[in-house]
Every structure is written in C-alpha cells, then in structure tokens.
Short mmCIF file of C-alpha atoms and ligand atoms in Angstrom, two decimals:
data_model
loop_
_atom_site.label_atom_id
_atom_site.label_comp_id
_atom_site.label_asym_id
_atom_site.label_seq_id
_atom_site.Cartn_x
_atom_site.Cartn_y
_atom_site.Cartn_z
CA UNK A 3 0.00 0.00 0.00
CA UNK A 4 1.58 3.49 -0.91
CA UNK A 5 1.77 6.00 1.67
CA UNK A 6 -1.30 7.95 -0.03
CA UNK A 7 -3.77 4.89 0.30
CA UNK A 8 -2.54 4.57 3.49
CA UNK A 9 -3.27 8.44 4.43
CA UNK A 10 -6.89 7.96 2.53
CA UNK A 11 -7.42 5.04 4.93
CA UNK A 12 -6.33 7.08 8.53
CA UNK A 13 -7.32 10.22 7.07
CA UNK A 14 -10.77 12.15 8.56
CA UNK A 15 -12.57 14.79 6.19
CA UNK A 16 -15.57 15.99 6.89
CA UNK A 17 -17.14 13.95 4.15
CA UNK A 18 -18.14 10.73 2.83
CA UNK A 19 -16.29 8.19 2.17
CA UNK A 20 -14.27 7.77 -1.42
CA UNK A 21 -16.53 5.66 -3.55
CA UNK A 22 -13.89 2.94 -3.88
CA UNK A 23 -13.43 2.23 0.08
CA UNK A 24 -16.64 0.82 1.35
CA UNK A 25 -18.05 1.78 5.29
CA UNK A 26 -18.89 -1.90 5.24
CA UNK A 27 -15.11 -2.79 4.46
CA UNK A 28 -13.34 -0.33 6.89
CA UNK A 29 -15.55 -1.53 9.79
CA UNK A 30 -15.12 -5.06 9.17
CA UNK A 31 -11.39 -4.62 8.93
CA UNK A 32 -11.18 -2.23 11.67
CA UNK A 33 -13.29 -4.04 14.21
CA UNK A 34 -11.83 -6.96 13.26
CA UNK A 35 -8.03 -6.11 14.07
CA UNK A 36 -6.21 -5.87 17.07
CA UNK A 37 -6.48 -3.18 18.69
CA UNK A 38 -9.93 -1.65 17.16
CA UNK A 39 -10.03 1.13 15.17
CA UNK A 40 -12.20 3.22 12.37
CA UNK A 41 -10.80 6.12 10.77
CA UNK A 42 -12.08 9.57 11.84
CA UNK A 43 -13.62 10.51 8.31
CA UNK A 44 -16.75 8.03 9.51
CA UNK A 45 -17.56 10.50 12.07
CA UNK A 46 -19.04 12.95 8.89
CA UNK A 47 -22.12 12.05 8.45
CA UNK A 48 -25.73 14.50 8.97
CA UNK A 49 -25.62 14.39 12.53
CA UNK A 50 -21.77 13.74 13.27
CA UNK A 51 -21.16 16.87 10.93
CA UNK A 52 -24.24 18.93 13.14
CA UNK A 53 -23.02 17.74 16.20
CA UNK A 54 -19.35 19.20 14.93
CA UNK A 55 -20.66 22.43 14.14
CA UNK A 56 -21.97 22.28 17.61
CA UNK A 57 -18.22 21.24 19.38
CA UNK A 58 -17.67 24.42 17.39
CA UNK A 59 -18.80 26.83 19.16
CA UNK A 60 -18.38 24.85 22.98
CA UNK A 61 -16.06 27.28 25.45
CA UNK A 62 -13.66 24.22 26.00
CA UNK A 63 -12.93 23.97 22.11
CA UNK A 64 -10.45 26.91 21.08
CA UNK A 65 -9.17 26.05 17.67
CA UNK A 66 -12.00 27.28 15.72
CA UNK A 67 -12.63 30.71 17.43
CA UNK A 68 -8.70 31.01 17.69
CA UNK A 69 -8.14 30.36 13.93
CA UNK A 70 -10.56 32.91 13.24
CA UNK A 71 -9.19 35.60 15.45
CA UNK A 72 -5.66 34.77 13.99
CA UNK A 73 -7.34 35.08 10.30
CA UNK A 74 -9.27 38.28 10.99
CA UNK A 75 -5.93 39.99 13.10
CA UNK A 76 -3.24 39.44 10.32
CA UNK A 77 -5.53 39.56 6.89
CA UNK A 78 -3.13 42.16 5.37
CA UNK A 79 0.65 40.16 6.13
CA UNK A 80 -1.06 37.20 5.01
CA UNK A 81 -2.55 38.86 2.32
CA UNK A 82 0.67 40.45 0.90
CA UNK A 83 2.00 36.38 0.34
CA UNK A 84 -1.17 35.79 -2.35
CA UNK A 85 0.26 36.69 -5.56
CA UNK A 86 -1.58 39.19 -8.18
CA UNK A 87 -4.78 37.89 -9.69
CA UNK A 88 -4.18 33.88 -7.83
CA UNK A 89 -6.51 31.48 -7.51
CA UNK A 90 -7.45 30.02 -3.57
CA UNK A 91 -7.75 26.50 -4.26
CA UNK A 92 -9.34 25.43 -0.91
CA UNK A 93 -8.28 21.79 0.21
CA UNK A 94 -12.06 20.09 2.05
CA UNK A 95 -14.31 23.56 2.17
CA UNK A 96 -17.07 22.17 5.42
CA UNK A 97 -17.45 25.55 5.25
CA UNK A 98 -16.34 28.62 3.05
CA UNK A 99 -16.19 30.99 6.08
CA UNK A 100 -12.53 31.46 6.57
CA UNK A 101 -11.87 31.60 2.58
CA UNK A 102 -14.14 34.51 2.47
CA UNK A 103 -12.31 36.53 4.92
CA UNK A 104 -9.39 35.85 2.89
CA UNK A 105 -11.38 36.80 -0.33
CA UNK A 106 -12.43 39.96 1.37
CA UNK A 107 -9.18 40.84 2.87
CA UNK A 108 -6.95 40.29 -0.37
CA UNK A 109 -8.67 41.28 -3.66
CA UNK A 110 -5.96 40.02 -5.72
CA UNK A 111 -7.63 37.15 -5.59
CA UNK A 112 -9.27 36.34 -9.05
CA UNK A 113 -11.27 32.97 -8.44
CA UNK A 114 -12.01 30.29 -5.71
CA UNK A 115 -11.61 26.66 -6.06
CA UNK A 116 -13.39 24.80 -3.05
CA UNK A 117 -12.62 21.34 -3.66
CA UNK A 118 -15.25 18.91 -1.68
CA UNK A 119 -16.45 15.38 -2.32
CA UNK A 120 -20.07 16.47 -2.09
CA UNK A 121 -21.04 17.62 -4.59
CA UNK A 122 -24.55 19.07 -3.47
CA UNK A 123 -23.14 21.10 -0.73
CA UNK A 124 -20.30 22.52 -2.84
CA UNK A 125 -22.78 23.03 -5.69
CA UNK A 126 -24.93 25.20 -2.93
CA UNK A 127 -21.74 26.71 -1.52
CA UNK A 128 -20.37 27.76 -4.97
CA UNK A 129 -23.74 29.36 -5.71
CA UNK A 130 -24.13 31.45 -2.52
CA UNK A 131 -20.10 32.68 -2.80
CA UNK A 132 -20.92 33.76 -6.28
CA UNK A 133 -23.87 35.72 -5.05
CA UNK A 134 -21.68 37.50 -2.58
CA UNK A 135 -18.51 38.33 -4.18
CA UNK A 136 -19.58 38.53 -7.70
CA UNK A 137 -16.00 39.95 -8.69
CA UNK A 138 -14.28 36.34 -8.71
CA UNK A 139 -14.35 33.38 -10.50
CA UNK A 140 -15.92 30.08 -8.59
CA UNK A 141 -14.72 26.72 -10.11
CA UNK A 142 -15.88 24.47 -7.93
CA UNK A 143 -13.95 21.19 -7.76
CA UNK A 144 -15.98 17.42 -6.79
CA UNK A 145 -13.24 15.31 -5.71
CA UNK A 146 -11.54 13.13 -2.80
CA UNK A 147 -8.55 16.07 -1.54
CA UNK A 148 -6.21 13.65 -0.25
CA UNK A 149 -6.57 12.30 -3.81
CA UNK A 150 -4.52 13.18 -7.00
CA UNK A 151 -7.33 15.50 -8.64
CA UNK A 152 -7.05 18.04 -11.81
CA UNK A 153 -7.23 21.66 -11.34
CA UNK A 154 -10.38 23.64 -13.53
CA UNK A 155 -8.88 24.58 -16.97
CA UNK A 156 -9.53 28.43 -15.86
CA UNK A 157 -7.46 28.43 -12.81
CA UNK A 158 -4.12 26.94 -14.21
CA UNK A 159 -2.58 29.97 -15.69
CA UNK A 160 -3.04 31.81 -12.76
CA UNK A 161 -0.79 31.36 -9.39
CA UNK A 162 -2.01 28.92 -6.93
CA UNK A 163 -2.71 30.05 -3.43
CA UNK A 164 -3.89 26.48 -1.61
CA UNK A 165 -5.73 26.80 1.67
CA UNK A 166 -6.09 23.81 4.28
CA UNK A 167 -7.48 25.65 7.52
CA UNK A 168 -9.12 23.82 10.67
CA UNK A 169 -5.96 21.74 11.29
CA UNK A 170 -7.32 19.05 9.50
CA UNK A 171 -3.98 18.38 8.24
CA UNK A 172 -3.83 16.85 12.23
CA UNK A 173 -5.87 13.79 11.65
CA UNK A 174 -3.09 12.88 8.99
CA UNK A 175 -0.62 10.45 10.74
CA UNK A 176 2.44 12.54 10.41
CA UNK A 177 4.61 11.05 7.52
CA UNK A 178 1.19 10.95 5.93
CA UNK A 179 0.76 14.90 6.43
CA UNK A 180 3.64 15.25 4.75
CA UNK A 181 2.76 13.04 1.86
CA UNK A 182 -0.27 15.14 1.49
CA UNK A 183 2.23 18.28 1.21
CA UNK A 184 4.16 16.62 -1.56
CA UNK A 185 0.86 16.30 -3.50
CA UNK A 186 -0.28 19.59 -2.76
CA UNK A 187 2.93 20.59 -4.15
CA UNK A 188 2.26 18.65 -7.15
CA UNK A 189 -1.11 19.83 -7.86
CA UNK A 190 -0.60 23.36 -7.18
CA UNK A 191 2.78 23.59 -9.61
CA UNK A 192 5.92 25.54 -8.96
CA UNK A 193 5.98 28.70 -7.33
CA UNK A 194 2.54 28.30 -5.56
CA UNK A 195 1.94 28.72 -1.90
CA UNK A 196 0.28 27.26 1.08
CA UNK A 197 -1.74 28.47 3.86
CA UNK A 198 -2.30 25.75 6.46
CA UNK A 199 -3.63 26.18 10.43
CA UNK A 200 -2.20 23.90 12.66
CA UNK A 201 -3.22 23.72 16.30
CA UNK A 202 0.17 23.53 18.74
CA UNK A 203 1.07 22.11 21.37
CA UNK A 204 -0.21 23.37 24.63
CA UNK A 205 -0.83 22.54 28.22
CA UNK A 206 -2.70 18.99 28.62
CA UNK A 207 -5.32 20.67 31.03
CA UNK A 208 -6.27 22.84 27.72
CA UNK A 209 -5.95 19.74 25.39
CA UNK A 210 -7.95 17.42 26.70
CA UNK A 211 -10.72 19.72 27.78
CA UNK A 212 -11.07 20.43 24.28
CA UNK A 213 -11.75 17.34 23.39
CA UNK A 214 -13.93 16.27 26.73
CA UNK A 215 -15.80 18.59 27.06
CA UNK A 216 -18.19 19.40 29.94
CA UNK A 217 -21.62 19.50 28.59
CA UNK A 218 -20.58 16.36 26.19
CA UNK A 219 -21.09 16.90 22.82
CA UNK A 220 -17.37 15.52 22.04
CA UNK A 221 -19.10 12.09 23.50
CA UNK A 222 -21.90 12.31 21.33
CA UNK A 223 -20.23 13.04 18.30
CA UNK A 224 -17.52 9.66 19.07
CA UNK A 225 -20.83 7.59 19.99
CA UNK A 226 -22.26 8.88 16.72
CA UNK A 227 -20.40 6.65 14.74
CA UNK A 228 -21.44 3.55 16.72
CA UNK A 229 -24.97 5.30 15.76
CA UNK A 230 -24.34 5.35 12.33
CA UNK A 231 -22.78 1.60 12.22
CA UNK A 232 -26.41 0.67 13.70
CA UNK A 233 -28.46 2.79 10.85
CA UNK A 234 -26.36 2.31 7.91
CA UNK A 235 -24.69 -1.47 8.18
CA UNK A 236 -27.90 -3.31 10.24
CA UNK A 237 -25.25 -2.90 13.46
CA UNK A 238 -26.75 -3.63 17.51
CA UNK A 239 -24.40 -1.34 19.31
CA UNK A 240 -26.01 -0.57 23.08
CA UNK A 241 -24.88 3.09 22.70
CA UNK A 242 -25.44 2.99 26.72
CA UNK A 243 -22.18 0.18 26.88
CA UNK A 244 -19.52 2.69 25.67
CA UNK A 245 -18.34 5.52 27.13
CA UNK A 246 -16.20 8.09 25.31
CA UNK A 247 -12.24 8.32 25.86
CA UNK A 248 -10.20 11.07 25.13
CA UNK A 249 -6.58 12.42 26.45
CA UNK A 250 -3.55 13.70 25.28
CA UNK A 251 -0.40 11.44 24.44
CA UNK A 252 2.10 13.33 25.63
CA UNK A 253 4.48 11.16 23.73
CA UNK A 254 3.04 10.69 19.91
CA UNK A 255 1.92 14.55 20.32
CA UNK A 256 -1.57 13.58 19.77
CA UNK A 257 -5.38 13.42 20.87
CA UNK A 258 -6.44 10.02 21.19
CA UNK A 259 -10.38 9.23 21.10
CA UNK A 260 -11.59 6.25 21.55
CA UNK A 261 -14.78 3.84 22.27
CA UNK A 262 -14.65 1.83 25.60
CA UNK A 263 -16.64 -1.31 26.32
CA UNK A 264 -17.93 -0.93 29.84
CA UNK A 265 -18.76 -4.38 29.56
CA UNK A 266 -17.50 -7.81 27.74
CA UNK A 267 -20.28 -8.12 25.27
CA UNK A 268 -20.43 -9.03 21.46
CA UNK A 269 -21.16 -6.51 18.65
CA UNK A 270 -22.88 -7.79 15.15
CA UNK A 271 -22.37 -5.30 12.39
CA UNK A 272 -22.10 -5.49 8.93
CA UNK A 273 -22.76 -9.22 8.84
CA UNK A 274 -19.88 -9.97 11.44
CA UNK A 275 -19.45 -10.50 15.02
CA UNK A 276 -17.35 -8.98 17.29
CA UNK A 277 -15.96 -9.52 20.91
CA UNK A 278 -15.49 -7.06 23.21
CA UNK A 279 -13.37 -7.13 26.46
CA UNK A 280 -14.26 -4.78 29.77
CA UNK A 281 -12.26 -2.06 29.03
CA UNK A 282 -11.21 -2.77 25.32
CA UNK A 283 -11.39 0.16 23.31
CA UNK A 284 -12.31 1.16 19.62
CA UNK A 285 -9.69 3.85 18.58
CA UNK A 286 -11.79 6.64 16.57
CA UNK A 287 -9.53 9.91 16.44
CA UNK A 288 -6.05 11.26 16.59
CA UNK A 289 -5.44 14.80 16.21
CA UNK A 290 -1.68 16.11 15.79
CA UNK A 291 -0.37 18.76 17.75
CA UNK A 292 2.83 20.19 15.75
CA UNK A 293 5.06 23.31 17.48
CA UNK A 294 6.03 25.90 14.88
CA UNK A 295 9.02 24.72 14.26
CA UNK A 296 8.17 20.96 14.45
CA UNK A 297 5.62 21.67 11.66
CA UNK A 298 8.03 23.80 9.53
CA UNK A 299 10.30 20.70 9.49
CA UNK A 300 7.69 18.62 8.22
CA UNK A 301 6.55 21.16 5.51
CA UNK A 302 10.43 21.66 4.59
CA UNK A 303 10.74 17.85 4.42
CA UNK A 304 7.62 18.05 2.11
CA UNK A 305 9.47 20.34 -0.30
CA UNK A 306 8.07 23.79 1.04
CA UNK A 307 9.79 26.79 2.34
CA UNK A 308 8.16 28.45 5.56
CA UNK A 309 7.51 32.30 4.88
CA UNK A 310 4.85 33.39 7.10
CA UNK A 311 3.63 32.36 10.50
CA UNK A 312 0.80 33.69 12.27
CA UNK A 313 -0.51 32.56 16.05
CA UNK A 314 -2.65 34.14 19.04
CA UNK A 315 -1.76 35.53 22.45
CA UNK A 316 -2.03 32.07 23.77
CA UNK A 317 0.28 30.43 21.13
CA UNK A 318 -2.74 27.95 21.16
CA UNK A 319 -2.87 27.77 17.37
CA UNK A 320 -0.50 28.62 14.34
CA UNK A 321 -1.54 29.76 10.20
CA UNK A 322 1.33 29.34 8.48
CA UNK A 323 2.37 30.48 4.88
CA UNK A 324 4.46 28.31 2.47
CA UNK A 325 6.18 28.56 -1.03
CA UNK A 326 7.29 26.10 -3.28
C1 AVJ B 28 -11.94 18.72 12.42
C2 AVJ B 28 -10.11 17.24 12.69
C3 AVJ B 28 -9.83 19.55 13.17
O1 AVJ B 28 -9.18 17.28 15.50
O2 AVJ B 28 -9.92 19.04 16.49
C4 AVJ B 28 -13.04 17.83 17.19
C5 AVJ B 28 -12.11 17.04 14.91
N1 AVJ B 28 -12.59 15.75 17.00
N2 AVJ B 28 -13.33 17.23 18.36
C6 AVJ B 28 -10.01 18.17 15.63
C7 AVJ B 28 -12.57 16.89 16.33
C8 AVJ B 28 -13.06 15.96 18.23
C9 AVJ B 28 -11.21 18.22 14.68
N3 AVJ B 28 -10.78 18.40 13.26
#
C-alpha cells in the first residue's frame, strides 16, 4: 500500500467516504483487528457533521474561534503572500467561512476553487459565494482532496494560493501529512503557496478539555459513529455500553479518542461478530499537535519553504504560509 492509500485510509474529512473504500469494508477490517479502530472521516455524516458544528462553538474547544481571530488579526501580512490575480484552491471547504475573509481581505484574488467530495453542498456553496462576491471566478472542484485530482482549466494559468485551515492536516498520521504536502505541491505547480492552520502544542489541562468537554457533545459526536454503524450497516451497538475516551499522548503529540466497552459483550455489524473485552477500546480519532518549528520541518521535508507564520496571544494555534 503506498503512503497515499494509506493516508486515505487514517485520514478524517468531513465527508463521505471515497466511492472505492466501502463503510462496510473499513468496519469489518477495523473491528476486526487488534487493537480496534475506524478512521475519523466516519464520524461525517448528517448528525456527526451537526453535532461538529456544535463542538464548534463549545467554550472548551479553542481552535475554531482562535483560527478565526488569527485570520481576521493578520488579513493584510497574510494577504501580501497571495500573488496578483491567484486562484485560492481550498483543500475540504465544510465551510467557506474562513476563505471569504481571505477573499475579502486580499482582492488580488481572481477565483475560488473549493474542492469537496459532495457535490450538493459545494454546488450550494459555490452558488451562494458567487452571489456574494460577484468579482471572482468560482470553479468548484468534486473530488476526494487527499486524492490526485485536476485543477479547472480556468485556474491553471493563474498562481495557486492552496488553503487547508481547521488543522485538519492533524488527523493525517504525520509522515502521511507530509505526503499530502508533496501532493499539494504537485497539484498546485511551482511557485505556488500554502496556507495551512495547525493547532500547537499546549498545556494537557487545555488539550484534553477540548476534546472532553463538559456538557458532552465531544461524546456524542464519538458515539455517533457507533450510531451510524447501527443505521447504515444493520449494526446492535447498546450506545449505553460505551463511554467516550479522550486524552492527550504526551508522547506521539496527539489526541487520542476512543470507544470503551464498559462491559464484555459481542457486537454484530455489517454481517460480522465482534468480541469485546471490559475495558477494550475502539480507537476513533487522533489529532496532531505540531510546534512551529516541528511543523516547519515537516513542511520543509515536504518540499516547502516556511515564509509566514501567524498565532494568538495564547500560542494555542498557528496559520502558516508556504512557497514552493
Ligand atoms: C476537524 C479534525 C480539526 O481534530 O480538532 C473535534 C475534529 N474531533 N473534536 C479536531 C474533532 C473531536 C477536529 N478536526
């Protein structure tokens, strides 16, 4: 397996699945090995990607607020690294929120290319961008990200500004982040640049409230997927027999979130059964923490020079500005 089917396989978007890689397949092979896991991209679906928007906006959760702030504080530095007339190719666009402040902030910017795998919401996205900032170009791109995919024939004289915000780029295990990079590279062409946010490393305390939060949505979005085994593959999960796990590892630089069986009990999804021990866990999440300099390595080892970085007060989360 190359290290790019392997990075589609750990890899979480806020999307469906790629056609080719089945739900049923991934949970039979991840509930069948040992230890358990599912990737993080099976989290996505209606009410896993509500119950996201929800962690959101929770007091405990900082990178989204944070990333914003950062955004909104240094629009004209990061501005002055988009080249004249560029075109934002957006890596995943949930939401095309943070591309419009850039849009707004640096009107060099001739035309947006949100790249998604659905292709209703990017179709309504595109639409409603196009309504607000009729001054640009919107060529909207349906395919897999962390896939090989062709730019639109109208952006690829123009410079390429790419755009991976949220630290998504953290669910990536990291030699897989920087395989992503590489392709970036690739698919942007010489010269381009990259703006990616990338949540640090901070006090634990701060971490794992974050991602335990007290009024537990964080739970309910992990027990979602168990949820979702039950509606889409025919599964009997006792939602009430798992309790939601997550902490820091101090020593990978990582969340961890995971399932635990409060009980020994057997599981039958997807046509298959599966044993659970007291205390064994289904391993749902990691999320990379990188420090500045510990993600500039990995971006250098991926081919890119670091030109710009941008962080808070609380040096809780990093934007950072690459050229190839
Ligand atoms: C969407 C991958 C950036 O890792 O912080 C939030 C997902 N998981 N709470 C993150 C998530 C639990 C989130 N990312």
């Amino acid at each position: 397996m190359t290290a790019l089917a392997r990075s589609v396989l750990r890899y979480s978007a806020r999307h469906e699945a790629a056609a080719s890689d089945s739900f049923a397949d991934h949970v039979i092979a991840g509930l069948g090995d040992d230890p358990k896991w599912l990737s993080a991209k099976y989290f996505y679906d209606a009410a896993g990607s509500e119950l996201f928007e929800q962690i959101t906006r929770l007091p405990e959760y900082y990178p989204t607020r944070t990333e914003l702030k950062i955004l909104r504080r240094n629009t004209r530095a990061i501005s002055a690294c988009i080249p004249l007339a560029a075109a934002l190719v957006e890596f995943g666009t949930g939401s095309t929120k943070k591309a419009r402040i850039l849009i707004d902030a640096a009107p060099q910017i001739a035309a947006y290319v949100p790249v998604d795998i659905s292709a209703e919401f990017l179709a309504q996205e595109a639409d409603a961008v196009r309504r607000d900032i009729p001054s640009i170009a919107v060529l909207p791109v349906v395919a897999d990200f962390t896939r090989d995919f062709d730019l639109p024939p109208h952006s690829r004289a123009r410079p390429h500004v790419g755009f991976f915000p949220g630290s998504t780029i953290g669910n990536f295990e990291p030699e897989d982040a920087a395989e992503f990079l590489r392709q970036a590279g690739r698919i942007l062409g010489p010269g381009s640049t990259m703006i990616v946010g990338v949540d640090r490393i901070k006090d634990e305390g701060v971490l794992n409230a974050a991602y335990d939060d007290a009024a537990g949505v964080t739970a309910q979005f992990n027990l979602n997927v168990l949820a979702r085994m039950n509606r889409e593959l025919g599964g009997d999960f006792d939602l009430a027999s798992f309790r939601h796990r997550a902490f820091y590892n101090a020593a990978n630089h990582r969340i961890e979130m995971h399932l635990e069986s409060l009980k020994p009990q057997t599981v039958t999804v997807a046509g298959h059964r599966f044993e659970f021990r007291e205390g064994e866990t289904i391993h749902t999440e990691n999320s990379y923490k990188y420090t500045v300099e510990s993600f500039r390595a990995l971006a250098r080892d991926a081919g890119w020079r670091p030109v710009g970085c941008w962080s808070d007060e609380n040096d809780y989360f990093a934007i950072h500005a690459l050229k190839l």
